[in-house]
CSV table of C-alpha atoms in Angstrom, one decimal:
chain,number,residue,atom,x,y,z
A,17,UNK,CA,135.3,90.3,48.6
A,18,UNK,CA,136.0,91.7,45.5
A,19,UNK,CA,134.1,90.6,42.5
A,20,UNK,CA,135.5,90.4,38.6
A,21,UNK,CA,138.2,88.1,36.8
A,22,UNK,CA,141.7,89.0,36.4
A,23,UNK,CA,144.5,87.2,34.1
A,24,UNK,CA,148.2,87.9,35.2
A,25,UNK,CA,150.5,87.5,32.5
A,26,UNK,CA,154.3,88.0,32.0
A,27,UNK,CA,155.3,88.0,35.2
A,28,UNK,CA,158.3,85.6,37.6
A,29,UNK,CA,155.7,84.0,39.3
A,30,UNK,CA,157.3,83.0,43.1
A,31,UNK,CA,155.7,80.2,45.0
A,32,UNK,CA,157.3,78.8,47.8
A,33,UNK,CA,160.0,76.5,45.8
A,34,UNK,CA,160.5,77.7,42.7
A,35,UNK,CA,160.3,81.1,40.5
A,36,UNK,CA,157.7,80.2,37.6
A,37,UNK,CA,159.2,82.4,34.7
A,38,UNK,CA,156.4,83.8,32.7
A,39,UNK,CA,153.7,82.3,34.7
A,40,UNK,CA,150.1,83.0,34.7
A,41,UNK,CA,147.7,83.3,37.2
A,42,UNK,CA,144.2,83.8,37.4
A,43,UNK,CA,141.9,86.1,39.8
A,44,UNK,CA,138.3,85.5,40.5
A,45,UNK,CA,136.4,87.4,43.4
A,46,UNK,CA,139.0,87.6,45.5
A,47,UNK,CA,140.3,84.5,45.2
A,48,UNK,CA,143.0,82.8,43.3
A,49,UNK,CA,141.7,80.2,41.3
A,50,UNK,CA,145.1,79.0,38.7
A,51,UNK,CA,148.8,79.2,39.0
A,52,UNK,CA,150.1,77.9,35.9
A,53,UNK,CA,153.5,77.5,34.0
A,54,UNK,CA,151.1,77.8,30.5
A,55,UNK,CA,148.7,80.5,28.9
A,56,UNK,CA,145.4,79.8,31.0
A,57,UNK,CA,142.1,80.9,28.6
A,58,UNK,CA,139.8,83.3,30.8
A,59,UNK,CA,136.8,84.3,29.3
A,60,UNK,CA,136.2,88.0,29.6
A,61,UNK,CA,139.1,88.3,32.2
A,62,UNK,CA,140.7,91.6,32.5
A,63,UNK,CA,144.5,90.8,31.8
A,64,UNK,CA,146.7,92.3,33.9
A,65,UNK,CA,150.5,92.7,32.3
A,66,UNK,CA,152.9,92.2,35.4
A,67,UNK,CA,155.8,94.0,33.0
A,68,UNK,CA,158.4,91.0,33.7
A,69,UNK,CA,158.0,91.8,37.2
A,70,UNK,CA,158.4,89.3,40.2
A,71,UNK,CA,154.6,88.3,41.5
A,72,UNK,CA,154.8,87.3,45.1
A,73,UNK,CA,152.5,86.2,47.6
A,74,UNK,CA,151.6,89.7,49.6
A,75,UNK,CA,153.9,90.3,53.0
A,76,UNK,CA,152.5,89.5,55.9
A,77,UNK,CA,153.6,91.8,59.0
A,78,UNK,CA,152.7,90.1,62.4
A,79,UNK,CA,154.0,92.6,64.5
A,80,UNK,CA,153.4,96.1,63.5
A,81,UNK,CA,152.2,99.4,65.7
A,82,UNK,CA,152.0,101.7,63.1
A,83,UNK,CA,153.0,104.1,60.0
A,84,UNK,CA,152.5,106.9,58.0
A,85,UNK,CA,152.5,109.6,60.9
A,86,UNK,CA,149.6,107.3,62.9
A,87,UNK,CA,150.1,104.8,65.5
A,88,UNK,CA,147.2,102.0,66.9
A,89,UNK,CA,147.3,103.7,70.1
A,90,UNK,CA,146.1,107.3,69.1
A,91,UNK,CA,142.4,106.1,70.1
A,92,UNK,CA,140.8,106.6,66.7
A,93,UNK,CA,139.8,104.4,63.6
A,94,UNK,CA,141.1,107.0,60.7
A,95,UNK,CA,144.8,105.7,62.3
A,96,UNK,CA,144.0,102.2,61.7
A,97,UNK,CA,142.8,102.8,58.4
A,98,UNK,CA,146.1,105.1,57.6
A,99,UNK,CA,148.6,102.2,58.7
A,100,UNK,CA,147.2,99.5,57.0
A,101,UNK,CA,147.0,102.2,53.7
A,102,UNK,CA,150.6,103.7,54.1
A,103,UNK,CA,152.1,99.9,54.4
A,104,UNK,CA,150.3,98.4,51.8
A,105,UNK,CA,152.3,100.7,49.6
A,106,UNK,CA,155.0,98.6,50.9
A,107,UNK,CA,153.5,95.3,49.7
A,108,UNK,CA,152.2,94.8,53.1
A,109,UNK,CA,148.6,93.0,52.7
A,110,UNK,CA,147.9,91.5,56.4
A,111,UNK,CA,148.5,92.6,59.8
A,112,UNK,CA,148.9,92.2,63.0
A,113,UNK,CA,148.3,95.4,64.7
A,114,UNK,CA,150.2,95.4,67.8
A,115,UNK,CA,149.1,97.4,71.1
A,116,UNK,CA,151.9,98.6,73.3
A,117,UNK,CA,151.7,98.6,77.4
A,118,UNK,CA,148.9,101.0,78.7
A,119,UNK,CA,146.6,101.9,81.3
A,120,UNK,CA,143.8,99.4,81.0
A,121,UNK,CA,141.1,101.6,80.1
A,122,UNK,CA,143.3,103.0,76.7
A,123,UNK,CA,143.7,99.1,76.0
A,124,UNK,CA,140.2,98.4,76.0
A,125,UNK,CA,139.1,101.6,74.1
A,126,UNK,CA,141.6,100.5,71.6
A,127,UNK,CA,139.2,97.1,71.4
A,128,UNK,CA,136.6,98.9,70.3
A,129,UNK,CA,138.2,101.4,68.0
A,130,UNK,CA,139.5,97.8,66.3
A,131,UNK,CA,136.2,96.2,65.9
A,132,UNK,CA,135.3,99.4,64.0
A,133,UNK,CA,138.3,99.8,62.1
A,134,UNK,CA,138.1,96.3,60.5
A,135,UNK,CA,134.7,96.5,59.6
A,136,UNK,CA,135.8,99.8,57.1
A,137,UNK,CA,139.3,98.6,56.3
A,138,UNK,CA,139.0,98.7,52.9
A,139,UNK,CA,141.9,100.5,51.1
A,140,UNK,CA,144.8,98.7,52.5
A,141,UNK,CA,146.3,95.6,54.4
A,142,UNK,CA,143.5,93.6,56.0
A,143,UNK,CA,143.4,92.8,59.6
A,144,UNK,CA,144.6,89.4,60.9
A,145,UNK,CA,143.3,90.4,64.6
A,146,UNK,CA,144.8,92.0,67.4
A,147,UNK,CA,148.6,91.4,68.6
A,148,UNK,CA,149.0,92.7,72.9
A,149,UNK,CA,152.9,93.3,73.2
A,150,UNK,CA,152.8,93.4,77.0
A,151,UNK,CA,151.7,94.9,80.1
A,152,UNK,CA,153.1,91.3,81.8
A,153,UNK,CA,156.5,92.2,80.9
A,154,UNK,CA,159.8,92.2,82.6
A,155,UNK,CA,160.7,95.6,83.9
A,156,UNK,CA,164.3,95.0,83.3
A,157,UNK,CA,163.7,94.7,79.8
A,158,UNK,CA,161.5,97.1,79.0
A,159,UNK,CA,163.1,98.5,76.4
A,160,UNK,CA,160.7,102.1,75.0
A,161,UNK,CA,157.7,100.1,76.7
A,162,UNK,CA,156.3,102.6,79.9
A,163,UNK,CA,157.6,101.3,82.5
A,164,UNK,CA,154.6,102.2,84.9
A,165,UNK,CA,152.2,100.3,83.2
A,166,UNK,CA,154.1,96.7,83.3
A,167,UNK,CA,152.8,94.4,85.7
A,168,UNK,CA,152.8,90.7,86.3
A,169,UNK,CA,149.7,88.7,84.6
A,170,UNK,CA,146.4,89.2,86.6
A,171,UNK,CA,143.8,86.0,85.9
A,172,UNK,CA,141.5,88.5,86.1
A,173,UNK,CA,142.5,91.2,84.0
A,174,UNK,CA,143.2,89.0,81.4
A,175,UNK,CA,140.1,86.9,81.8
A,176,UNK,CA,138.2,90.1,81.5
A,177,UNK,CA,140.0,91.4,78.5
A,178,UNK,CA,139.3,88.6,76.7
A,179,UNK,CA,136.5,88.4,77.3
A,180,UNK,CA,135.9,91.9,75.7
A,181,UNK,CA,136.6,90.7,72.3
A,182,UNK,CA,136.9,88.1,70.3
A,183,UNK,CA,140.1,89.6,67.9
A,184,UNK,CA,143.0,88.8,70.3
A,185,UNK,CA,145.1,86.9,68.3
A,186,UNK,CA,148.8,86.8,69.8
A,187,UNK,CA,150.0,88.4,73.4
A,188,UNK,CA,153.6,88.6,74.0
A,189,UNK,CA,155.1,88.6,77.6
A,190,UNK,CA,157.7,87.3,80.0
A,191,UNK,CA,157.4,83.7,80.8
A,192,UNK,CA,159.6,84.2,84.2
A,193,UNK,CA,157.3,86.3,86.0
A,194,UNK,CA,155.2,85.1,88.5
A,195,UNK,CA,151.6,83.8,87.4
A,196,UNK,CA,152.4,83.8,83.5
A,197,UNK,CA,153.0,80.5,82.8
A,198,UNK,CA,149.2,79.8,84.0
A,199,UNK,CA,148.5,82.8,81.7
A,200,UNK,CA,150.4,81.4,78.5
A,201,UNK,CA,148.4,77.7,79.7
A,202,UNK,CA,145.5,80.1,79.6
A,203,UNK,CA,145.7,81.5,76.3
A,204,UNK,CA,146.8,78.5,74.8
A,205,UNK,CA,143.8,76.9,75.1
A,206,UNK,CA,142.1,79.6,73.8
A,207,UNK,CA,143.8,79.2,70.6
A,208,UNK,CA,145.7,82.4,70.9
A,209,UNK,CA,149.7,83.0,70.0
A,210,UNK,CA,151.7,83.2,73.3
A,211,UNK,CA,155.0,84.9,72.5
A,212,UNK,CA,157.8,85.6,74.9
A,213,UNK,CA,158.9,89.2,75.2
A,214,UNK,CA,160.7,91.8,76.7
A,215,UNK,CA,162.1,89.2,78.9
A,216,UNK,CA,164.9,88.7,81.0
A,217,UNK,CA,164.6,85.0,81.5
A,218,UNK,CA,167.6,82.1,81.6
A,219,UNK,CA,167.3,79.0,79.1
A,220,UNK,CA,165.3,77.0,81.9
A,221,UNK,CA,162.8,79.3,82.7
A,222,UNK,CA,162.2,80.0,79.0
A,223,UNK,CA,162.1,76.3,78.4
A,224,UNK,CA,159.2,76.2,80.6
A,225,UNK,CA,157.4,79.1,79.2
A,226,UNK,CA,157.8,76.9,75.3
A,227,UNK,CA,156.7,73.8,77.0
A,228,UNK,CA,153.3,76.1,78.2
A,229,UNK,CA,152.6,77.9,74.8
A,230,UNK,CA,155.5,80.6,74.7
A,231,UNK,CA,156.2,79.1,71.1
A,232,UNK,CA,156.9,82.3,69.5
A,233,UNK,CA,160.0,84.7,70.3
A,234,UNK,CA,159.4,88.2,70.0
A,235,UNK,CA,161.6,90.4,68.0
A,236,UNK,CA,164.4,88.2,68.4
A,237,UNK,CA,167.8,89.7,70.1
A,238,UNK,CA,165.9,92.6,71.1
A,239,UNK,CA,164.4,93.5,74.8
A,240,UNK,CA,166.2,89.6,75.6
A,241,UNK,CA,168.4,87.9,77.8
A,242,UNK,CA,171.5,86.1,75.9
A,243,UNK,CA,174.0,84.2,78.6
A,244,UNK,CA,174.3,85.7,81.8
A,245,UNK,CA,176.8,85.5,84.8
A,246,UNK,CA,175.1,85.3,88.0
A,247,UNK,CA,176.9,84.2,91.3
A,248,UNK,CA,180.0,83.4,89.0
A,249,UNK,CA,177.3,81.0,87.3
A,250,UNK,CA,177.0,81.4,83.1
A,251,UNK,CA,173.5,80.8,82.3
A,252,UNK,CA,171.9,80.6,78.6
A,253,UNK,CA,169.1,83.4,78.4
A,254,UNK,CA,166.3,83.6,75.9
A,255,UNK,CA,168.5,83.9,72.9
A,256,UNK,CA,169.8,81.0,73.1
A,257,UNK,CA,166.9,79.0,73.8
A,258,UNK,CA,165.3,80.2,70.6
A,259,UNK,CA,168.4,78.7,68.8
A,260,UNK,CA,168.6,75.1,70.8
A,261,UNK,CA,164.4,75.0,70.6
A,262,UNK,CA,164.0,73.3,67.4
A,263,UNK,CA,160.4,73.9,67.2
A,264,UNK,CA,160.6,77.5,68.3
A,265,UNK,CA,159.5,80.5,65.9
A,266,UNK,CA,161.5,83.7,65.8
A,267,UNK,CA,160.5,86.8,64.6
A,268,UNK,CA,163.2,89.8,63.6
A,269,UNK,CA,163.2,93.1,62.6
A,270,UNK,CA,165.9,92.8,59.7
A,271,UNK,CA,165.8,96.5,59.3
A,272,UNK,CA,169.6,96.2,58.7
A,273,UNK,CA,169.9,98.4,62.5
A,274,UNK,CA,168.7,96.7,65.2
A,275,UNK,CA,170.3,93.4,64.0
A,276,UNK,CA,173.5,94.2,61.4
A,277,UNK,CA,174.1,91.7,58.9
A,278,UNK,CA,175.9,89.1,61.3
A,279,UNK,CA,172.7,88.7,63.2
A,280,UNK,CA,170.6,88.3,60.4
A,281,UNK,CA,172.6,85.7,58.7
A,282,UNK,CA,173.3,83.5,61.6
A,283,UNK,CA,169.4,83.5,62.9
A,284,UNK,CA,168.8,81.9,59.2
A,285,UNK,CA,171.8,80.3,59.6
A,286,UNK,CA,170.7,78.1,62.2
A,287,UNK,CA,166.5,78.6,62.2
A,288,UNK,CA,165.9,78.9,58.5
A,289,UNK,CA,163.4,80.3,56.4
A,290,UNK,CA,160.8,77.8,57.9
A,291,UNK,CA,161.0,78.8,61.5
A,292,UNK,CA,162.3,83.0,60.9
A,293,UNK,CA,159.5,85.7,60.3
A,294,UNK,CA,160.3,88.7,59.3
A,295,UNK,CA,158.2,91.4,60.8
A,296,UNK,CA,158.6,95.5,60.5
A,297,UNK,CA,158.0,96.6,64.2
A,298,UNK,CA,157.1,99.6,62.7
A,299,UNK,CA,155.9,103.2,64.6
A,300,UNK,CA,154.2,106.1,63.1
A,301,UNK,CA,157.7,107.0,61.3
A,302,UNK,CA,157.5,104.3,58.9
A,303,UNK,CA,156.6,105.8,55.2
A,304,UNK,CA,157.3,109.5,57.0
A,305,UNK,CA,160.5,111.9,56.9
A,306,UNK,CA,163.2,111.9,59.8
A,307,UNK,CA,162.8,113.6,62.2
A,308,UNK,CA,160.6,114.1,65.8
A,309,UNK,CA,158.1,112.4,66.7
A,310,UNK,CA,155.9,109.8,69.0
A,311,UNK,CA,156.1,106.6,70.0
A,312,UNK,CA,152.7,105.5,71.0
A,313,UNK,CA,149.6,107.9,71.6
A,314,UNK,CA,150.1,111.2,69.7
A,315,UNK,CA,149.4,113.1,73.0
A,316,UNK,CA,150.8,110.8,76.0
A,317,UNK,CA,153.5,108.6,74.1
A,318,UNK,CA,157.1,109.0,73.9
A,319,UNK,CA,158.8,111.7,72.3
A,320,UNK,CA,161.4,110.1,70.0
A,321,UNK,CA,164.1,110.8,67.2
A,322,UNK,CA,163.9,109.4,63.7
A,323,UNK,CA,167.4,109.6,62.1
A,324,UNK,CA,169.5,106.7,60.6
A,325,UNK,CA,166.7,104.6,59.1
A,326,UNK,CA,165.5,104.1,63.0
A,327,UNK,CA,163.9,106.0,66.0
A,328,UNK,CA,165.9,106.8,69.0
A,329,UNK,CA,165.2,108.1,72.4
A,330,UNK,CA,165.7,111.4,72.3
A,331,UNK,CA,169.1,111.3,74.0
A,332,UNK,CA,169.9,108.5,71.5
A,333,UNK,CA,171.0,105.9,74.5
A,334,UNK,CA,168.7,103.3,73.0
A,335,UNK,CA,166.4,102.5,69.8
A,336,UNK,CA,162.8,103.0,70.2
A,337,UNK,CA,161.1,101.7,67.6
A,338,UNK,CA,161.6,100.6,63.9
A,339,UNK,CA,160.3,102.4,61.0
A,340,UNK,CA,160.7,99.4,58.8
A,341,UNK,CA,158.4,98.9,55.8
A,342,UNK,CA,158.4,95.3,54.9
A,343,UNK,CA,159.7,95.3,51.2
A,344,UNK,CA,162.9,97.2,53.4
A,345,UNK,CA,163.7,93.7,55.1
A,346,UNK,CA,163.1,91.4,52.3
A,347,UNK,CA,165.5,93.7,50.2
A,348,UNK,CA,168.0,93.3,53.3
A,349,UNK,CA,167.7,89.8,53.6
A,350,UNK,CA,168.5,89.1,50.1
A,351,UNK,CA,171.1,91.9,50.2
A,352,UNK,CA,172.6,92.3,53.3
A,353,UNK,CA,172.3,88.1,54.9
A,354,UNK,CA,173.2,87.1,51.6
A,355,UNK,CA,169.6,84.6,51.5
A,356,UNK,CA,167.9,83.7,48.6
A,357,UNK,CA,165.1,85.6,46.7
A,358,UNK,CA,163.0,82.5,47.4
A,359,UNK,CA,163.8,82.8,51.3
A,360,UNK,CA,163.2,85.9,51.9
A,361,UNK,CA,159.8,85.9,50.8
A,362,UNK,CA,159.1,83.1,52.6
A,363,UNK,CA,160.1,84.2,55.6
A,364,UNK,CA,157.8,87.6,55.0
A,365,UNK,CA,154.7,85.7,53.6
A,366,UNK,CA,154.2,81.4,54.3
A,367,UNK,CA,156.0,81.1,57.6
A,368,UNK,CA,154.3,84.4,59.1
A,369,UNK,CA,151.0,82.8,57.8
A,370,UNK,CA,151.5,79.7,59.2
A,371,UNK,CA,153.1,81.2,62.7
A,372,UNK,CA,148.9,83.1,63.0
A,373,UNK,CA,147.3,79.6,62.1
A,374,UNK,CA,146.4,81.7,58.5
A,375,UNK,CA,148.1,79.7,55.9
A,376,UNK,CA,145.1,78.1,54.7
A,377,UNK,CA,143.7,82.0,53.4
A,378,UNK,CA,147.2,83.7,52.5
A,379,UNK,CA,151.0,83.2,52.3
A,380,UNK,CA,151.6,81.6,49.2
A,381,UNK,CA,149.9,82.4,45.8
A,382,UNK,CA,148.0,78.6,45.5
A,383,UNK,CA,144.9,77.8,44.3
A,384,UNK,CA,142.0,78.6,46.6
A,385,UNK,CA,143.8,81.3,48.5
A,386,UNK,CA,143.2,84.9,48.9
A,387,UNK,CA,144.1,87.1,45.9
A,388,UNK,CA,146.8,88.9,48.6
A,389,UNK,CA,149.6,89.7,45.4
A,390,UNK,CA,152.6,91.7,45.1
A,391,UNK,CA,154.7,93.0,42.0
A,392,UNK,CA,157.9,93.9,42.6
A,393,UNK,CA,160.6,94.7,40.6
A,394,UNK,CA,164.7,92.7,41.0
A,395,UNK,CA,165.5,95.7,43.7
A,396,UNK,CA,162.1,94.6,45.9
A,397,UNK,CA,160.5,98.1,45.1
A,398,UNK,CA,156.6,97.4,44.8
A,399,UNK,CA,155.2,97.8,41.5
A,400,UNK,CA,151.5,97.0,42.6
A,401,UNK,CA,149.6,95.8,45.4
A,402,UNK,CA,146.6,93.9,45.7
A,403,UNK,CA,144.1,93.0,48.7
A,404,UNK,CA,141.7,90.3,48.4
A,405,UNK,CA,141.8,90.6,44.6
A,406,UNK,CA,141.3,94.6,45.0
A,407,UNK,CA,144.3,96.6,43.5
A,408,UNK,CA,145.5,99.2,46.7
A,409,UNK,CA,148.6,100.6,45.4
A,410,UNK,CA,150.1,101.1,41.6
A,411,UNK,CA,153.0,102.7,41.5
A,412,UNK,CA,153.0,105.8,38.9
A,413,UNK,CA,154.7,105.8,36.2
């Protein structure tokens, strides 16, 4: 925790129903400890002058595999330490890292290289745990996920991984295939996210999976069954069940390319702000020029294409990845779905907070919460970025 007393002044102060114009705020070891419409006196406070900038509650990114030329999977803890660095710059200030389908032993050495990661994460977003996007995944729907690693869940793989650690926070997976409904029974009890992903399941089937912890859809649209015809038969698919599911969560990647502006107003449209997170998805090409490069592990991952604001496989048949920083999708939201200011930061700070059970530390700027604060200026560019009451990021003037 950082120690000292800061005073924010002159800044549009955004909690999570109304802009306070001119607000204060004060800092104290990491923690914020006033929120105010008036001058607040703080005795030997360093002030801070927010320059008439917005102040917002730091973006939270709940589903992110990497950035800044580095990706979770390249086996090392200088990686970690460069993602949460390169999107903090982006007013990211929690994350989930996300894993992506591997052979088990690079899944559990990437455990470890975790643990040691978050112990020195220092310089940029902090940790919210671990985030497994698969191997129990559909093969149908496998999107850029390595096909010959996706397998149906294993009670005793899955027992033994977690077993391993103690940072799995949120595994995605199919709810359809065989065995993973116990799993997502399983996991549920042990307090951890189940999300449904990379699935090719009908409305029924994902029913089932929400009804046994699936309560989370992963990157919403994408790698996901919408209505099907089968035997003449229309059926609903996932996509649809996220929509008639009140109490289902959706997460998207409102990069403005993998859902176009349609997408992204009609998920808010009929979810809201309350139940839509906004989440990067991001690969080593976010924060780095277009371009070749790799999705997962430097040396056995996927050689991909950045052009267009996205990657591509390399013969451009399908995306295969975002490069999405988060300030990007609130700017589109606002911009390009046509949602309020107010919204869109929600749907990048309190609802991802809540969806990880961490609303009580970060997500809104309120009294007793971590000092997790973004400036930003009326086109979202980040102005300043703060940690847990550290400054990571001033932009130069």
């Amino acid at each position: 925790m950082n120690t000292g007393t800061f005073k924010i002044v002159n800044g549009n102060i955004i909690t999570p129903d109304k802009i306070i114009e001119g607000g204060n705020m004060i800092v104290s070891n990491g923690i914020i400890t006033a929120v105010s419409e008036k001058n607040i006196e703080a005795k030997d406070a360093v002030e801070i002058d927010a320059g008439g900038n917005y102040v917002s509650p730091g973006f939270i990114d709940i589903h992110v595999h990497g950035g800044g030329g580095h990706d979770f999977m390249d086996g090392h803890a200088k990686a970690f330490l460069e993602i949460a660095a390169t999107h903090a710059r982006y007013g990211t200030t929690s994350m989930l890292p996300t894993t992506l389908t591997s052979s088990k032993e690079e899944l559990f050495h990437t455990l470890d290289v975790y643990e040691t990661a978050d112990k020195n994460n220092t310089n940029g977003a902090w940790f919210l745990g671990l985030h497994l996007e698969g191997p129990y995944l559909n093969v149908k729907q496998c999107g850029a996920q390595d096909p010959k690693y996706i397998r149906n869940p294993d009670p005793a793989e899955y027992k033994e991984v977690l077993s391993a650690t103690k940072f799995i926070k949120r595994w995605s997976a199919a709810p359809e295939l065989p065995g993973a409904i116990e799993f997502g029974q399983y996991l549920t009890k042990k307090g951890i996210l189940v999300a449904m992903a990379h699935t090719d399941a009908i409305y029924e089937e994902a029913l089932l999976g929400f009804e046994n912890g699936y309560t989370l859809a992963t990157h919403f649209y994408s790698a996901m069954s919408g209505v099907v015809r089968r035997n003449a038969h229309r059926y609903a698919g996932v996509v649809e069940a996220g929509y008639l599911i009140d109490e289902m969560d959706v997460e998207i990647i409102a990069d403005g390319v993998h859902l176009p502006a349609p997408l992204l107003k009609l998920v808010y449209k009929i979810k809201g702000a309350d139940r839509t997170a906004l989440i990067t998805d991001a690969m080593r090409g976010a924060g780095m020029p277009e371009g070749d490069s790799v999705l997962g592990n430097i040396d056995t991952g996927l050689k991909v294409i950045i052009e267009d604001g996205v990657a591509k496989l390399p013969d451009r048949s399908s995306f295969a990845g975002s490069i999405a920083t988060t300030d990007r999708l609130v700017r589109n939201m606002v911009n390009m779905a046509e949602v309020s200011l107010l919204d869109a930061v929600k749907m990048m700070t309190l609802t991802p907070a809540r969806i990880m059970k961490a609303a009580h530390l970060t997500g809104s700027l309120a009294e007793g919460k971590l000092a997790d604060i973004v400036f930003f200026d009326d086109n979202i560019n980040i102005q300043m970025t703060m940690v847990k009451g550290k400054i990571v990021y001033k932009k130069e003037l």
